CSV table of C-alpha atoms in Angstrom, one decimal:
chain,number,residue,atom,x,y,z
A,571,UNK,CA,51.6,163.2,74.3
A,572,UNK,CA,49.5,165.0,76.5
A,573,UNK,CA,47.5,163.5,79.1
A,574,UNK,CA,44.4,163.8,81.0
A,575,UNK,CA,44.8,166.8,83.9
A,576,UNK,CA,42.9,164.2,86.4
A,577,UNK,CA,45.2,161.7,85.5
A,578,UNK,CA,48.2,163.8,85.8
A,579,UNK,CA,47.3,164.7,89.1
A,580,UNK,CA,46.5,161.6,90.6
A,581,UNK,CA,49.6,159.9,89.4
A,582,UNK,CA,51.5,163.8,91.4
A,583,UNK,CA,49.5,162.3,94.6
A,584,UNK,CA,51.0,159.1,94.2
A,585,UNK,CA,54.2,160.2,93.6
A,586,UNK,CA,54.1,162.1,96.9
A,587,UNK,CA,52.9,158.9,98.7
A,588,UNK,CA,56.1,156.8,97.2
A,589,UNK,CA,58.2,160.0,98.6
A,590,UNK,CA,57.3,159.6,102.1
A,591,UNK,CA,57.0,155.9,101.9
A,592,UNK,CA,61.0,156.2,101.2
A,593,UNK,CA,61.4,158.6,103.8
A,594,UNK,CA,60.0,156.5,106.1
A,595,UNK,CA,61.2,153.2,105.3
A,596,UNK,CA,64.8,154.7,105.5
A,597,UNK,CA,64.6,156.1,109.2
A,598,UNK,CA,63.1,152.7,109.8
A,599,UNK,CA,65.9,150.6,108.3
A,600,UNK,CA,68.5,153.1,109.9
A,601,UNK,CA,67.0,153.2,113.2
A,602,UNK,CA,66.9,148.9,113.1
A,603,UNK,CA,70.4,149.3,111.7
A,604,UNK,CA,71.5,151.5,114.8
A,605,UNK,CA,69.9,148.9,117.2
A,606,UNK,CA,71.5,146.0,115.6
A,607,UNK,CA,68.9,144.3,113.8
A,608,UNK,CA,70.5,144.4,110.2
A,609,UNK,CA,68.3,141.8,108.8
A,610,UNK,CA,65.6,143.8,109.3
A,611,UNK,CA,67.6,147.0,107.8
A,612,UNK,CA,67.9,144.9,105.0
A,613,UNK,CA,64.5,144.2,103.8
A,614,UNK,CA,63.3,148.1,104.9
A,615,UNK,CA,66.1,149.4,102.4
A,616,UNK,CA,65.2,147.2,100.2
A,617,UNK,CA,61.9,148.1,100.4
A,618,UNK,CA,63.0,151.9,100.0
A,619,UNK,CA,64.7,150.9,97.4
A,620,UNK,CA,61.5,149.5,95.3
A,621,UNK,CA,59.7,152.9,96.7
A,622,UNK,CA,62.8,155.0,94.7
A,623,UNK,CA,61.9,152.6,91.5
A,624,UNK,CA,58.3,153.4,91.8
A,625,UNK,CA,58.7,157.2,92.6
A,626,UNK,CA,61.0,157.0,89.1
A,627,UNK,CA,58.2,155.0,87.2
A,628,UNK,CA,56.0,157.4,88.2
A,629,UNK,CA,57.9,160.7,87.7
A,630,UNK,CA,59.0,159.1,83.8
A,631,UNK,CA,55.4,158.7,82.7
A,632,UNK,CA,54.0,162.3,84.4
A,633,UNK,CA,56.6,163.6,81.9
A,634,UNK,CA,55.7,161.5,79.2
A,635,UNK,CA,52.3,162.7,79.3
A,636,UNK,CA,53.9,166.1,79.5
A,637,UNK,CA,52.9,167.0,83.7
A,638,UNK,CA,55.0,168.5,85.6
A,639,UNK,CA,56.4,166.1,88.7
A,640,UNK,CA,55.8,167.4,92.2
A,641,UNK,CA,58.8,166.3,94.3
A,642,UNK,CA,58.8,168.8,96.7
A,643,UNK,CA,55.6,167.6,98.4
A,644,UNK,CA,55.5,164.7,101.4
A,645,UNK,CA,52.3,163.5,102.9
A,646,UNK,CA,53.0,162.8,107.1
A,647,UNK,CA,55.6,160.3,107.7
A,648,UNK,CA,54.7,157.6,110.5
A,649,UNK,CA,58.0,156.9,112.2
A,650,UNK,CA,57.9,153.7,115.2
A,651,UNK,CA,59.9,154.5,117.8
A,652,UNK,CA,59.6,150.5,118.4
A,653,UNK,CA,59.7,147.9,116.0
A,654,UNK,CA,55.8,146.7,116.1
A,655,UNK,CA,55.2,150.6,115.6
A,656,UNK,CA,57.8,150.5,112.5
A,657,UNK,CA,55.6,147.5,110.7
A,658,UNK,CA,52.2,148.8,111.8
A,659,UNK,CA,52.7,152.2,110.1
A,660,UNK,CA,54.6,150.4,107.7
A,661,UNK,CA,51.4,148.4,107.0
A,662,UNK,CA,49.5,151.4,106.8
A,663,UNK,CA,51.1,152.7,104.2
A,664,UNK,CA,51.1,150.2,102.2
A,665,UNK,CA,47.3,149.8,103.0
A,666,UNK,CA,46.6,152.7,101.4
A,667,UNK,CA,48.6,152.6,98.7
A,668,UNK,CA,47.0,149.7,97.8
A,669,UNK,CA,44.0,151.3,96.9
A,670,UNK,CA,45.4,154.7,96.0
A,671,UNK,CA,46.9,152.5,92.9
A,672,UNK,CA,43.3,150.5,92.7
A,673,UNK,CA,41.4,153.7,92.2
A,674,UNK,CA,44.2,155.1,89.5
A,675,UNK,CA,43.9,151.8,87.6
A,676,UNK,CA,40.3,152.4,87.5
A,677,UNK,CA,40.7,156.5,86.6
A,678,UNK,CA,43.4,155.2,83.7
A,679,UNK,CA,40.7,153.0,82.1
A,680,UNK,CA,38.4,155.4,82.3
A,681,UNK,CA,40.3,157.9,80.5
A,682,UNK,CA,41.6,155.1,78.3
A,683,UNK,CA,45.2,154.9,78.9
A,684,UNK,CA,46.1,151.8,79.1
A,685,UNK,CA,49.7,152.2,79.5
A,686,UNK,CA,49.4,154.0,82.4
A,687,UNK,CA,47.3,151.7,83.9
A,688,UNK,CA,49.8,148.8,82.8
A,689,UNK,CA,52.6,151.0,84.6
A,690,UNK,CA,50.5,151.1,87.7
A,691,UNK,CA,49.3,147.7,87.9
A,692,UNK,CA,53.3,146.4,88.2
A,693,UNK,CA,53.8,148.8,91.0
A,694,UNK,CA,50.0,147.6,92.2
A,695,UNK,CA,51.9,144.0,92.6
A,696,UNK,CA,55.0,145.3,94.2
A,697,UNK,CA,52.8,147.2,96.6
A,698,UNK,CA,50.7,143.8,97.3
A,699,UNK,CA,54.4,141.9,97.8
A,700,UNK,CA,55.2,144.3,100.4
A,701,UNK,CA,52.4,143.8,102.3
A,702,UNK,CA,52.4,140.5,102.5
A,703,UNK,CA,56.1,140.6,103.6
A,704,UNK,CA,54.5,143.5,106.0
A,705,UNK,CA,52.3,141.1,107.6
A,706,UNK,CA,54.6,137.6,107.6
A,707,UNK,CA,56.8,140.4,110.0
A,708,UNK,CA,53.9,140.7,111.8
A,709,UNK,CA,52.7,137.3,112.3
A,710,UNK,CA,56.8,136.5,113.0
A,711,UNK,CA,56.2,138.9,116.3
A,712,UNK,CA,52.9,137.5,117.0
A,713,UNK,CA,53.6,133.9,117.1
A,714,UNK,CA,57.3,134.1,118.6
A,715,UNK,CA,56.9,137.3,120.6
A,716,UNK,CA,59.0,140.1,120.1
A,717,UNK,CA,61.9,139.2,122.3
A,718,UNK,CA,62.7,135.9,120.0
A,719,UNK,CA,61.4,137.7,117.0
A,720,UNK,CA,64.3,140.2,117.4
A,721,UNK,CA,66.9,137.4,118.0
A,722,UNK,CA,66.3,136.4,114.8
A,723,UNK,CA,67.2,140.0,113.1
A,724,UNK,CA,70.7,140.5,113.9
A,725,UNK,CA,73.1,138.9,111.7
């Protein structure tokens, strides 16, 4: 079926954004990993993880509506060289994915395909999930303090 070019191009954009976000939630989870915080390695794999499921999502249905997927392109990725760093870019990201998947929803009813925008709006609620386990991280480090936060991390 083929789909709408502005479509098609906006869901390429967001499959670049779910590229780095992997990217960047990988060094994050390695680098907590190196420094002995697995429980925090953990939940950024994880959190990887859903970004692979989404870049897959998103790569299916560009070919569905007969696109070509761009993989080969990667917006900046934010690496913390500290652990408040890590979940303030990581909140950033997410941030704007939020509404980079709030203005496709809205271009996918527009151009009336509602299947797309169903597609989107389950990644739009794994996107919210994240940032709200984004910011319970950071209210963790802003009510304990990082020293006792980090206590808590290692297994």
């Amino acid at each position: 079926m083929k789909g709408n070019t502005k479509l098609i191009d906006t869901l390429n954009a967001l499959l670049a954004d779910e590229l780095t976000a992997i990217n960047q939630y990988i060094v994050h989870a390695e680098m907590c990993e190196d420094w002995g915080y697995a429980k925090l390695h953990d939940k950024f794999k994880m959190r990887a993880i859903d970004e692979m499921r989404h870049a897959e999502k998103l790569i299916g249905r560009i070919l569905f509506l007969e696109g070509d997927p761009i993989v080969g392109v990667l917006n900046k990725v934010n690496i913390g060289a500290k652990i408040p760093d890590q979940v303030e870019n990581d909140r950033l990201a997410e941030e704007g994915a939020i509404k980079a998947y709030n203005d496709a929803i809205v271009l996918a009813e527009e151009v009336r395909d509602h299947a797309t925008r169903d597609i989107l709006a389950a990644i739009l609620a794994d996107e919210d999930a994240h940032m709200d386990e984004i910011e319970e991280l950071g209210d963790q480090i802003e009510q304990m303090t990082l020293p006792i936060f980090l206590t808590t991390q290692t297994k």
